[in-house]
XYZ file of C-alpha atoms in Angstrom:
683
model
C 5.577 -39.906 -70.359
C 6.951 -37.790 -73.181
C 7.377 -34.825 -70.814
C 9.176 -37.031 -68.268
C 11.553 -38.351 -70.928
C 12.125 -34.813 -72.155
C 13.185 -33.649 -68.684
C 15.306 -36.730 -68.008
C 17.123 -36.693 -71.344
C 20.668 -35.345 -71.108
C 21.801 -33.239 -74.041
C 25.042 -31.396 -74.639
C 23.260 -28.081 -74.197
C 21.770 -29.135 -70.835
C 25.101 -30.476 -69.624
C 26.848 -27.244 -70.596
C 24.177 -25.167 -68.866
C 24.458 -27.219 -65.654
C 28.248 -26.976 -65.599
C 28.258 -23.227 -66.233
C 25.595 -22.773 -63.554
C 27.527 -24.801 -60.998
C 30.905 -23.200 -61.789
C 30.057 -19.549 -62.555
C 33.688 -18.579 -63.234
C 33.490 -20.504 -66.514
C 30.669 -18.203 -67.551
C 31.956 -14.746 -66.551
C 35.740 -15.129 -66.921
C 35.725 -15.463 -70.768
C 33.789 -12.188 -70.887
C 36.124 -10.423 -68.469
C 36.915 -6.857 -69.596
C 40.544 -6.737 -68.559
C 41.214 -3.141 -69.546
C 38.224 -1.737 -67.652
C 38.077 -4.002 -64.624
C 41.547 -5.258 -63.747
C 42.697 -2.120 -61.913
C 39.660 -2.014 -59.593
C 39.798 -5.758 -58.928
C 43.532 -5.686 -58.234
C 43.250 -2.707 -55.879
C 40.295 -4.107 -53.908
C 41.842 -7.578 -53.746
C 45.147 -6.192 -52.486
C 43.524 -4.025 -49.806
C 41.232 -6.823 -48.564
C 44.149 -9.252 -48.564
C 46.209 -6.892 -46.411
C 43.292 -6.469 -43.984
C 42.763 -10.231 -43.835
C 46.283 -10.953 -42.585
C 45.951 -9.509 -39.053
C 42.249 -10.389 -38.812
C 42.833 -14.020 -39.846
C 45.469 -14.405 -37.160
C 43.243 -12.669 -34.594
C 40.044 -14.599 -35.289
C 41.826 -17.941 -35.094
C 42.233 -17.067 -31.418
C 38.457 -16.714 -31.124
C 37.912 -20.095 -32.819
C 40.344 -21.805 -30.440
C 42.857 -22.545 -33.218
C 46.510 -21.747 -33.908
C 47.112 -18.579 -35.993
C 48.214 -20.434 -39.118
C 44.762 -21.977 -39.537
C 43.116 -18.576 -39.717
C 45.377 -17.763 -42.676
C 44.575 -21.118 -44.276
C 40.853 -20.465 -43.862
C 40.906 -17.047 -45.493
C 43.128 -18.259 -48.344
C 41.015 -21.260 -49.343
C 37.700 -19.435 -48.890
C 38.810 -16.557 -51.139
C 39.890 -18.909 -53.946
C 36.939 -21.325 -53.788
C 34.278 -18.618 -53.612
C 35.818 -16.809 -56.580
C 35.307 -20.018 -58.579
C 31.850 -21.062 -57.337
C 30.235 -17.865 -56.014
C 27.658 -15.853 -57.936
C 28.188 -12.521 -56.147
C 30.794 -10.151 -57.550
C 31.281 -8.069 -54.434
C 31.062 -10.033 -51.196
C 34.222 -11.071 -49.354
C 34.075 -14.617 -47.996
C 36.393 -15.628 -45.178
C 36.535 -15.454 -41.417
C 33.485 -14.071 -39.604
C 33.474 -13.307 -35.898
C 30.138 -14.909 -34.995
C 31.012 -18.197 -36.712
C 34.461 -18.188 -35.100
C 32.771 -17.819 -31.719
C 30.394 -20.717 -32.433
C 33.249 -22.941 -33.591
C 35.346 -21.936 -30.581
C 32.550 -22.868 -28.185
C 32.278 -26.331 -29.731
C 36.058 -26.774 -29.641
C 36.277 -25.839 -25.954
C 33.368 -28.123 -25.078
C 34.896 -31.112 -26.852
C 38.286 -30.401 -25.277
C 36.650 -30.526 -21.860
C 34.740 -33.715 -22.719
C 37.947 -35.371 -23.945
C 39.672 -34.570 -20.645
C 42.070 -31.865 -21.779
C 42.829 -29.420 -18.983
C 42.431 -25.768 -19.886
C 45.998 -24.780 -19.149
C 47.814 -27.890 -20.386
C 49.045 -27.923 -23.937
C 49.535 -31.638 -24.445
C 47.676 -34.578 -23.016
C 47.748 -37.850 -24.918
C 44.546 -39.482 -26.003
C 44.558 -42.807 -27.709
C 41.492 -42.385 -29.920
C 43.046 -39.659 -32.063
C 46.481 -40.221 -33.515
C 48.487 -39.345 -36.564
C 50.592 -41.930 -38.344
C 53.974 -40.838 -39.689
C 55.690 -43.280 -42.033
C 59.472 -43.510 -41.806
C 60.734 -46.193 -44.149
C 59.020 -49.460 -43.269
C 58.126 -48.403 -39.744
C 55.330 -46.251 -38.443
C 55.504 -43.996 -35.456
C 52.316 -43.095 -33.589
C 52.177 -39.488 -32.510
C 49.592 -38.887 -29.832
C 47.279 -35.955 -30.477
C 47.892 -33.104 -28.034
C 45.471 -30.343 -27.066
C 46.257 -28.168 -30.089
C 45.968 -31.099 -32.484
C 42.657 -32.173 -30.976
C 41.291 -28.627 -31.215
C 42.205 -28.584 -34.907
C 40.480 -31.936 -35.405
C 37.274 -30.712 -33.747
C 37.253 -27.447 -35.704
C 37.815 -29.208 -39.032
C 35.088 -31.776 -38.277
C 32.564 -29.066 -37.403
C 33.487 -27.219 -40.597
C 33.148 -30.339 -42.746
C 29.754 -31.206 -41.244
C 28.440 -27.664 -41.682
C 29.594 -27.675 -45.310
C 27.825 -30.993 -45.966
C 24.618 -29.531 -44.535
C 24.902 -26.517 -46.815
C 25.541 -28.565 -49.946
C 22.629 -30.883 -49.116
C 20.357 -27.873 -48.678
C 21.549 -26.644 -52.062
C 20.759 -30.017 -53.667
C 17.304 -29.945 -52.105
C 16.788 -26.398 -53.439
C 15.972 -24.957 -50.022
C 17.746 -21.674 -50.555
C 14.410 -19.994 -49.915
C 14.828 -20.595 -46.161
C 16.893 -17.433 -45.989
C 13.705 -15.367 -46.292
C 12.576 -16.695 -42.903
C 15.584 -15.119 -41.192
C 14.594 -11.468 -41.002
C 17.049 -8.590 -40.848
C 16.026 -7.813 -37.275
C 16.642 -11.434 -36.260
C 20.100 -11.607 -37.876
C 21.066 -8.188 -36.532
C 19.958 -9.085 -32.995
C 21.772 -12.413 -33.170
C 24.990 -10.772 -34.410
C 24.818 -8.088 -31.709
C 24.208 -10.628 -28.942
C 27.071 -12.778 -30.217
C 29.259 -9.651 -30.337
C 28.705 -9.117 -26.613
C 29.819 -12.703 -26.006
C 32.863 -12.192 -28.252
C 33.777 -8.995 -26.418
C 33.536 -10.767 -23.073
C 35.646 -13.684 -24.276
C 38.460 -11.345 -25.348
C 38.749 -9.410 -22.072
C 40.949 -12.129 -20.575
C 43.488 -11.625 -23.375
C 43.393 -7.856 -22.924
C 44.298 -8.383 -19.253
C 46.717 -11.250 -19.861
C 44.684 -13.685 -17.739
C 44.799 -17.436 -18.294
C 41.318 -18.680 -17.448
C 39.309 -21.386 -19.255
C 36.277 -20.501 -21.339
C 33.085 -21.485 -19.437
C 30.752 -24.037 -21.002
C 26.973 -24.316 -21.126
C 24.412 -21.579 -20.632
C 24.949 -18.135 -19.107
C 28.601 -18.065 -20.201
C 28.575 -14.255 -20.160
C 27.950 -14.161 -16.409
C 30.339 -17.052 -15.745
C 33.113 -15.317 -17.700
C 32.742 -12.011 -15.893
C 32.674 -13.850 -12.565
C 35.997 -15.540 -13.427
C 37.467 -12.243 -14.613
C 36.650 -10.462 -11.360
C 37.952 -13.384 -9.321
C 41.291 -13.320 -11.181
C 41.636 -9.562 -11.682
C 44.605 -9.519 -9.300
C 46.581 -11.735 -11.699
C 46.459 -9.178 -14.521
C 49.606 -9.054 -16.657
C 50.644 -5.377 -16.612
C 52.581 -5.710 -19.875
C 49.517 -7.057 -21.708
C 47.253 -4.453 -20.115
C 49.507 -1.544 -21.152
C 49.887 -2.946 -24.670
C 46.101 -3.366 -24.968
C 45.424 0.212 -23.848
C 47.993 1.614 -26.278
C 46.607 -0.408 -29.196
C 43.033 0.595 -28.343
C 44.102 4.243 -28.143
C 45.527 3.934 -31.662
C 42.959 1.731 -33.434
C 39.708 3.305 -32.208
C 40.546 6.812 -33.514
C 42.054 5.211 -36.624
C 38.771 3.429 -37.367
C 36.909 6.717 -36.921
C 39.267 8.393 -39.374
C 38.657 5.671 -41.964
C 34.879 5.908 -41.495
C 34.760 9.693 -41.567
C 36.916 10.089 -44.660
C 35.914 6.922 -46.526
C 34.331 9.022 -49.284
C 37.619 10.863 -49.867
C 40.014 7.950 -49.378
C 40.497 5.677 -52.370
C 41.169 2.837 -49.930
C 41.010 2.539 -46.145
C 44.340 2.954 -44.392
C 45.443 -0.488 -43.020
C 46.038 0.708 -39.462
C 45.553 -2.828 -38.136
C 48.480 -4.112 -40.171
C 50.664 -1.207 -38.992
C 49.764 -1.924 -35.365
C 50.533 -5.638 -35.808
C 53.929 -4.918 -37.361
C 54.933 -2.340 -34.739
C 53.633 -4.480 -31.849
C 55.475 -7.552 -33.168
C 58.766 -5.638 -33.444
C 58.331 -4.135 -29.961
C 57.488 -7.518 -28.445
C 60.454 -9.191 -30.147
C 63.109 -6.708 -29.101
C 61.504 -6.043 -25.703
C 61.293 -9.778 -24.989
C 57.791 -9.378 -23.634
C 57.241 -13.141 -23.619
C 60.328 -14.137 -21.630
C 60.746 -11.037 -19.462
C 57.112 -10.261 -18.597
C 55.265 -13.512 -19.302
C 53.150 -12.014 -22.069
C 51.282 -14.513 -24.245
C 52.404 -14.508 -27.901
C 51.205 -16.111 -31.137
C 54.101 -18.561 -31.157
C 55.494 -20.506 -34.073
C 53.607 -19.992 -37.344
C 54.968 -22.434 -39.949
C 55.181 -21.740 -43.661
C 53.669 -23.820 -46.432
C 50.733 -26.220 -46.244
C 50.126 -29.339 -44.233
C 49.053 -32.494 -46.087
C 45.261 -32.981 -46.262
C 43.600 -34.937 -43.489
C 40.151 -36.478 -43.191
C 37.815 -35.211 -40.461
C 37.187 -37.387 -37.433
C 34.112 -39.457 -38.327
C 33.550 -40.446 -34.693
C 33.206 -36.782 -33.709
C 30.437 -35.992 -36.198
C 27.557 -37.211 -33.951
C 28.869 -34.969 -31.144
C 28.952 -31.817 -33.293
C 26.080 -32.481 -35.716
C 23.579 -30.177 -33.991
C 26.130 -27.385 -33.543
C 27.188 -27.703 -37.176
C 23.592 -27.305 -38.345
C 23.130 -23.965 -36.567
C 26.548 -22.839 -37.852
C 25.546 -23.838 -41.401
C 22.290 -21.866 -41.202
C 23.997 -18.735 -39.821
C 26.802 -18.867 -42.390
C 24.413 -19.314 -45.288
C 21.967 -16.665 -44.077
C 24.699 -14.047 -43.670
C 26.195 -14.863 -47.075
C 22.894 -14.781 -48.966
C 21.726 -11.600 -47.239
C 24.907 -9.734 -48.141
C 25.099 -11.114 -51.682
C 21.495 -10.144 -52.433
C 21.964 -6.707 -50.890
C 24.993 -5.845 -53.012
C 23.584 -7.503 -56.136
C 20.491 -5.324 -55.882
C 22.660 -2.251 -55.344
C 24.723 -2.922 -58.480
C 21.956 -4.225 -60.727
C 22.574 -7.946 -61.118
C 21.099 -11.113 -59.642
C 22.456 -13.926 -57.487
C 21.221 -17.484 -57.091
C 20.532 -18.389 -53.446
C 20.981 -22.111 -54.111
C 24.286 -21.508 -55.895
C 25.402 -19.437 -52.919
C 24.539 -22.458 -50.766
C 26.792 -24.650 -52.930
C 29.574 -22.068 -52.903
C 29.666 -21.515 -49.160
C 29.249 -25.267 -48.607
C 32.338 -26.101 -50.642
C 34.165 -23.186 -48.979
C 33.751 -25.279 -45.828
C 34.050 -28.869 -47.083
C 37.265 -28.587 -49.116
C 39.238 -26.393 -46.644
C 38.223 -28.680 -43.766
C 40.681 -31.253 -45.139
C 43.416 -28.646 -44.569
C 42.333 -28.021 -40.963
C 40.381 -24.807 -41.630
C 37.329 -23.576 -39.747
C 33.917 -22.352 -40.869
C 33.592 -19.336 -43.147
C 30.956 -17.006 -44.529
C 30.675 -13.517 -45.973
C 31.640 -10.631 -43.684
C 30.028 -7.188 -43.913
C 33.061 -5.066 -43.005
C 35.414 -6.598 -45.562
C 32.635 -6.659 -48.169
C 32.123 -2.911 -47.734
C 35.869 -2.358 -48.097
C 35.937 -4.555 -51.188
C 33.081 -2.670 -52.819
C 34.375 0.791 -51.932
C 37.842 0.112 -53.393
C 36.645 -0.560 -56.935
C 35.768 -4.261 -57.013
C 34.166 -5.328 -60.286
C 34.236 -9.140 -60.289
C 35.332 -12.195 -58.313
C 38.874 -11.688 -59.614
C 39.444 -9.496 -56.553
C 38.994 -12.624 -54.416
C 41.745 -14.353 -56.386
C 44.044 -11.370 -55.754
C 43.304 -11.525 -52.014
C 44.144 -15.225 -52.119
C 47.522 -14.444 -53.701
C 48.321 -11.935 -50.937
C 47.511 -14.556 -48.290
C 49.557 -17.166 -50.186
C 52.578 -14.882 -50.040
C 52.120 -14.538 -46.278
C 51.710 -18.292 -45.842
C 54.834 -19.127 -47.837
C 57.199 -16.378 -46.668
C 56.033 -13.899 -44.024
C 54.062 -15.955 -41.462
C 57.025 -16.921 -39.173
C 57.785 -13.236 -38.576
C 54.648 -12.958 -36.407
C 56.071 -15.304 -33.737
C 56.384 -12.542 -31.091
C 52.991 -10.959 -31.771
C 51.138 -10.650 -28.445
C 47.720 -12.260 -28.122
C 46.400 -9.103 -26.472
C 47.041 -7.236 -29.744
C 44.955 -9.810 -31.595
C 42.203 -9.403 -28.990
C 42.256 -5.633 -29.505
C 41.772 -6.137 -33.258
C 38.747 -8.359 -32.576
C 37.228 -5.907 -30.071
C 37.698 -2.900 -32.354
C 35.990 -4.748 -35.220
C 32.917 -5.264 -33.008
C 32.145 -1.550 -33.032
C 29.649 -1.805 -35.893
C 27.557 -4.474 -34.207
C 27.690 -2.837 -30.779
C 26.629 0.515 -32.219
C 23.239 -1.074 -32.929
C 22.340 -0.383 -29.297
C 22.185 3.314 -30.150
C 19.539 2.531 -32.799
C 17.099 0.852 -30.386
C 14.885 3.967 -29.865
C 14.695 4.474 -33.626
C 13.853 0.790 -34.208
C 11.154 0.938 -31.540
C 9.539 3.994 -33.114
C 9.752 2.468 -36.581
C 8.358 -1.004 -35.841
C 7.792 -2.364 -32.362
C 7.435 -5.956 -33.536
C 10.821 -5.953 -35.296
C 12.386 -4.142 -32.347
C 11.002 -6.789 -29.977
C 12.419 -9.588 -32.146
C 15.801 -7.828 -32.130
C 15.809 -7.351 -28.350
C 14.717 -10.908 -27.529
C 17.188 -12.488 -29.947
C 20.024 -10.263 -28.770
C 19.330 -10.848 -25.069
C 19.024 -14.629 -25.457
C 22.177 -14.871 -27.600
C 24.234 -12.782 -25.181
C 22.881 -13.729 -21.766
C 21.798 -17.360 -22.166
C 23.371 -19.194 -25.100
C 24.438 -18.170 -28.594
C 22.881 -21.087 -30.493
C 19.728 -20.876 -28.383
C 19.473 -17.198 -29.304
C 19.164 -18.110 -32.981
C 16.472 -20.697 -32.274
C 14.542 -18.340 -29.996
C 14.778 -15.602 -32.614
C 13.309 -17.878 -35.287
C 10.493 -18.999 -32.970
C 9.690 -15.431 -31.885
C 9.641 -14.282 -35.524
C 7.289 -17.121 -36.449
C 5.091 -16.347 -33.443
C 4.935 -12.672 -34.428
C 3.861 -13.583 -37.968
C 1.254 -15.989 -36.605
C 0.242 -13.496 -33.934
C -0.516 -10.839 -36.506
C -3.176 -13.079 -38.027
C -4.524 -13.764 -34.540
C -4.831 -10.097 -33.603
C -6.685 -8.960 -36.728
C -10.193 -7.752 -35.937
C -13.260 -7.549 -38.149
C -14.118 -3.892 -38.830
C -17.279 -2.282 -40.164
C -16.968 -0.288 -43.367
C -18.791 2.819 -44.509
C -19.111 4.480 -47.917
C -17.222 7.678 -48.608
C -19.859 10.128 -49.843
C -21.369 9.305 -53.240
C -18.291 7.340 -54.325
C -18.162 3.571 -54.332
C -15.252 3.574 -51.919
C -15.364 1.959 -48.475
C -13.190 2.555 -45.413
C -13.121 1.647 -41.720
C -15.840 3.541 -39.844
C -13.711 3.801 -36.712
C -10.786 5.381 -38.584
C -12.511 8.023 -40.723
C -15.252 10.586 -40.126
C -18.162 11.289 -42.463
C -18.605 7.747 -43.761
C -22.132 6.540 -44.473
C -23.863 3.257 -43.587
C -26.422 1.563 -45.833
C -29.970 1.121 -44.499
C -30.588 -2.526 -43.702
C -27.131 -3.634 -44.897
C -23.941 -3.864 -42.812
C -20.529 -4.130 -44.522
C -17.567 -5.709 -42.742
C -13.933 -6.476 -43.588
C -11.340 -8.979 -42.353
C -7.697 -8.312 -43.255
C -6.063 -11.726 -42.843
C -6.286 -15.265 -44.205
C -8.920 -17.451 -42.567
C -7.394 -20.784 -41.606
C -7.340 -23.357 -38.821
C -5.340 -21.197 -36.392
C -7.590 -18.132 -36.469
C -10.997 -19.292 -37.711
C -12.435 -19.326 -34.179
C -11.077 -15.859 -33.457
C -12.451 -14.643 -36.788
C -15.966 -15.738 -35.857
C -15.745 -14.187 -32.403
C -14.472 -10.912 -33.854
C -17.229 -10.874 -36.470
C -19.938 -11.531 -33.895
C -18.544 -8.792 -31.679
C -18.301 -6.274 -34.517
C -21.792 -7.106 -35.809
C -23.182 -6.899 -32.303
C -25.074 -10.158 -32.691
C -23.902 -13.656 -31.836
C -26.235 -15.945 -33.819
C -25.563 -18.974 -31.611
C -26.494 -17.096 -28.440
C -29.406 -15.422 -30.203
C -30.836 -18.773 -31.297
C -30.495 -20.127 -27.768
C -32.211 -17.023 -26.406
C -35.092 -17.401 -28.849
C -35.539 -21.087 -28.059
C -35.651 -20.229 -24.357
C -38.086 -17.386 -25.078
C -40.390 -19.688 -27.076
C -40.395 -22.318 -24.334
C -41.298 -19.681 -21.804
C -44.109 -18.395 -23.997
C -45.407 -21.901 -24.581
C -45.449 -22.603 -20.847
C -47.355 -19.392 -20.205
C -49.748 -20.141 -23.066
C -50.466 -23.642 -21.723
C -51.597 -22.173 -18.399
C -54.174 -19.916 -20.006
C -57.435 -21.005 -21.530
C -58.045 -18.028 -23.793
C -56.964 -18.777 -27.381
C -57.035 -15.125 -28.241
C -54.335 -14.319 -25.751
C -52.285 -17.295 -26.893
C -52.484 -16.157 -30.526
C -51.467 -12.698 -29.488
C -48.347 -14.023 -27.759
C -47.371 -16.118 -30.827
C -47.658 -13.006 -32.966
C -45.303 -11.262 -30.549
C -42.740 -14.063 -30.977
C -42.921 -13.833 -34.772
C -42.580 -10.085 -34.608
C -39.517 -10.410 -32.391
C -37.909 -12.788 -34.903
C -38.690 -10.605 -37.893
C -36.236 -7.879 -36.969
C -32.581 -8.097 -35.961
C -31.102 -5.103 -34.195
C -27.425 -4.204 -34.474
C -26.302 -2.268 -31.408
C -23.398 0.131 -32.046
C -23.456 1.787 -28.638
C -25.778 2.293 -25.704
C -27.640 5.188 -27.275
C -28.071 4.219 -30.915
C -29.271 1.169 -32.803
C -30.316 0.169 -36.285
C -31.876 -2.873 -37.860
C -30.353 -4.876 -40.714
C -31.290 -7.831 -42.836
C -28.013 -8.476 -44.727
C -24.273 -8.727 -44.067
C -21.629 -8.099 -46.743
C -18.099 -9.448 -46.054
C -15.268 -7.728 -47.932
C -12.802 -10.573 -48.595
C -10.320 -8.536 -50.616
C -7.628 -8.944 -47.931
C -8.310 -12.667 -47.360
C -5.322 -14.168 -49.184
C -6.319 -17.799 -48.736
C -8.703 -20.185 -47.005
C -8.227 -23.708 -45.769
C -10.898 -26.292 -44.928
C -11.396 -24.806 -41.476
C -11.816 -21.342 -43.001
C -14.440 -22.562 -45.474
C -16.303 -24.325 -42.669
C -16.221 -21.122 -40.604
C -17.857 -19.192 -43.469
C -20.416 -21.977 -43.882
C -21.319 -21.760 -40.204
C -21.669 -17.982 -40.372
C -23.877 -18.203 -43.465
C -26.054 -20.916 -41.894
C -26.341 -19.403 -38.393
C -27.187 -15.904 -39.587
C -29.528 -17.357 -42.215
C -31.556 -19.032 -39.487
C -32.074 -15.570 -37.979
C -33.256 -14.153 -41.282
C -29.963 -12.385 -42.037
C -28.363 -13.084 -45.417
C -24.566 -13.156 -45.762
C -22.786 -12.150 -48.987
C -19.091 -12.243 -49.892
C -17.408 -9.627 -52.073
C -14.014 -9.115 -53.761
C -12.821 -12.707 -53.333
C -9.619 -13.515 -55.214
C -9.588 -16.505 -57.616
C -7.840 -18.872 -55.182
C -10.431 -18.108 -52.492
C -13.273 -18.644 -54.976
C -11.771 -21.968 -56.008
C -11.383 -23.050 -52.365
C -14.993 -22.070 -51.623
C -16.256 -24.125 -54.551
C -14.158 -27.179 -53.708
C -15.146 -26.851 -50.051
C -18.869 -26.982 -50.847
C -19.702 -23.440 -49.775
C -22.312 -23.035 -52.541
C -25.401 -25.183 -51.872
C -26.359 -25.336 -55.586
C -22.831 -26.270 -56.692
C -22.643 -23.338 -59.129
C -19.950 -21.369 -57.402
C -18.066 -20.781 -60.616
C -20.698 -18.372 -61.935
C -20.075 -15.526 -59.516
C -23.217 -13.460 -58.949
C -25.733 -15.990 -60.310
C -25.988 -17.828 -57.011
C -26.439 -14.515 -55.209
C -23.813 -15.377 -52.581
C -20.571 -13.937 -53.984
C -20.013 -10.651 -55.844
C -17.083 -9.045 -57.592
C -17.444 -5.671 -55.795
C -18.881 -4.355 -52.558
C -21.374 -1.986 -54.317
C -22.781 -4.925 -56.318
C -23.331 -6.901 -53.145
C -24.876 -3.917 -51.331
C -27.289 -3.140 -54.179
C -28.421 -6.759 -54.332
C -28.869 -6.903 -50.551
C -30.884 -3.659 -50.580
C -33.129 -5.024 -53.319
C -33.985 -7.998 -51.112
C -35.190 -5.699 -48.364
C -37.091 -3.324 -50.662
C -40.944 -3.466 -50.491
C -42.269 -5.376 -53.524
C -38.756 -5.271 -54.913
C -37.559 -7.499 -57.716
C -34.045 -8.620 -56.756
C -33.155 -9.925 -60.183
C -34.023 -6.674 -61.889
C -31.970 -4.565 -59.507
C -28.796 -6.722 -59.233
């Protein structure tokens, strides 16, 4: 009771610790070394902010939102993460995979609500905005764009709530179950879907985004069907921008060690393309799609649509998991590189509030992004102050510059998205290397990538998790019992099938199992042991019973007691020796088995019962079974599971069933088989 009261009592020190832990900026900002750090933070924040401007506008297209909301998203995420985040280096904002997932939900809900793909405004009575003018109120029906914003904000809010709840429940550890190969395969598969979705903008085609599974094939089918409607102006602009940005990216990558900061080619292309489109009247003269009106300032906050939450709850959960996993992976990677630690649960809170609070301002889901994080780190970032600087750059754009991008062609934004997919798509070149390095991880990557790209993006994540879990479980299922031999005169044992010159012990066989023994593999463990030993005790007992019955039947038909006694002696002689067959040409007899349990990390009830059965079945054949090198948790499980018949399992060695080392077990087993030997004196 005293301990409970101690933990439940709130003191000023505990309250201060909780507040500082939940709002890390209060902890590190008072210790900020302005003279040493401000230049690097200002430079990195400025560069990332400049890069975020064109990318925020571009990725809003992928999320099915108007360009202004991409700027809102990056602005709020940069500020909130700087306050709540524990990583000094990662850049939180728009991320292509999450934008794709949000965009898919938006398009699906638009179709469900009855909005036609090419119509920009269709009234729907369930969603309306109320505008007060004096004492009267005017109902403004929600058009397609408004409804898309509502769906995106609701998905973002729901995903943020999931993330905060997971933080409260302290489940930040779930990130360890999403392996690097899984996340990489998922990102690459999603990148193929993103690339496909942007081709229509590169060609200037106006076709709806397909829904459901196999969207990749559906999209390419629509593209080929409508290829004759290609807008030549958009196509030429796309080719020119690609011809500029692809070499520009290579220049930045090749000379990144010499450049103090990457050259913002994307921003230059956006500015030049906007000017050319404005004065060339690409929209009115050639029908080229443009960004349109981008207002300045901020819209008043608005609650998400509560009635939409049940429709998007499942999608929001997968989005929440992906966003958190990417953020934690990057934050831990860069924290390890720079020698500090991050709190996974605090990262969950931070990214959760980066979604919840901005959702009231019609933003969409955010997470950390590798490309911008690398830029941020390479340009001298020291603390989260760089995120505040990036937020100021975006605020300037939102308040002053945003309307100037009215004539920016959508195909230019699509080019920016496609060019930024290079890193993920280059993973295909690493497949042979991955396969040579680890075939299991390579298989997880390929399956996750193929499912994400060819079937469904969210399904790809689920399949990747299931395949990873199956591979982990499968490794314990595939482990085989191996026989060990001693290396020369040393007390060192290795696998007989892997090394030459190892020695066996007369009358004693030593075996090893390199996996936990639990309910899922206990049957396979027994089968593998019986196969490796060369003797299945269950079958051997059945054979002996059958042999005895046969002998008894033959003995009953004969009247000579001498012959009957002779046959009984033969039966006893047959039972006195157990032969272990290693191959067709060699055999040896043994009277004891030693199991090396050094690699058995844990046992459950089924595992203990399996060892009991082995000990009992071999014991009935006159073969003793000993365990060696058991760790403390295994010893405790054996004792609690009733493995020791005398109940003295705690005194290892006294019950002559468990030994600390293999040599101890072997010497004791040999003493049992020695003529006139005294086991206790030779243990």
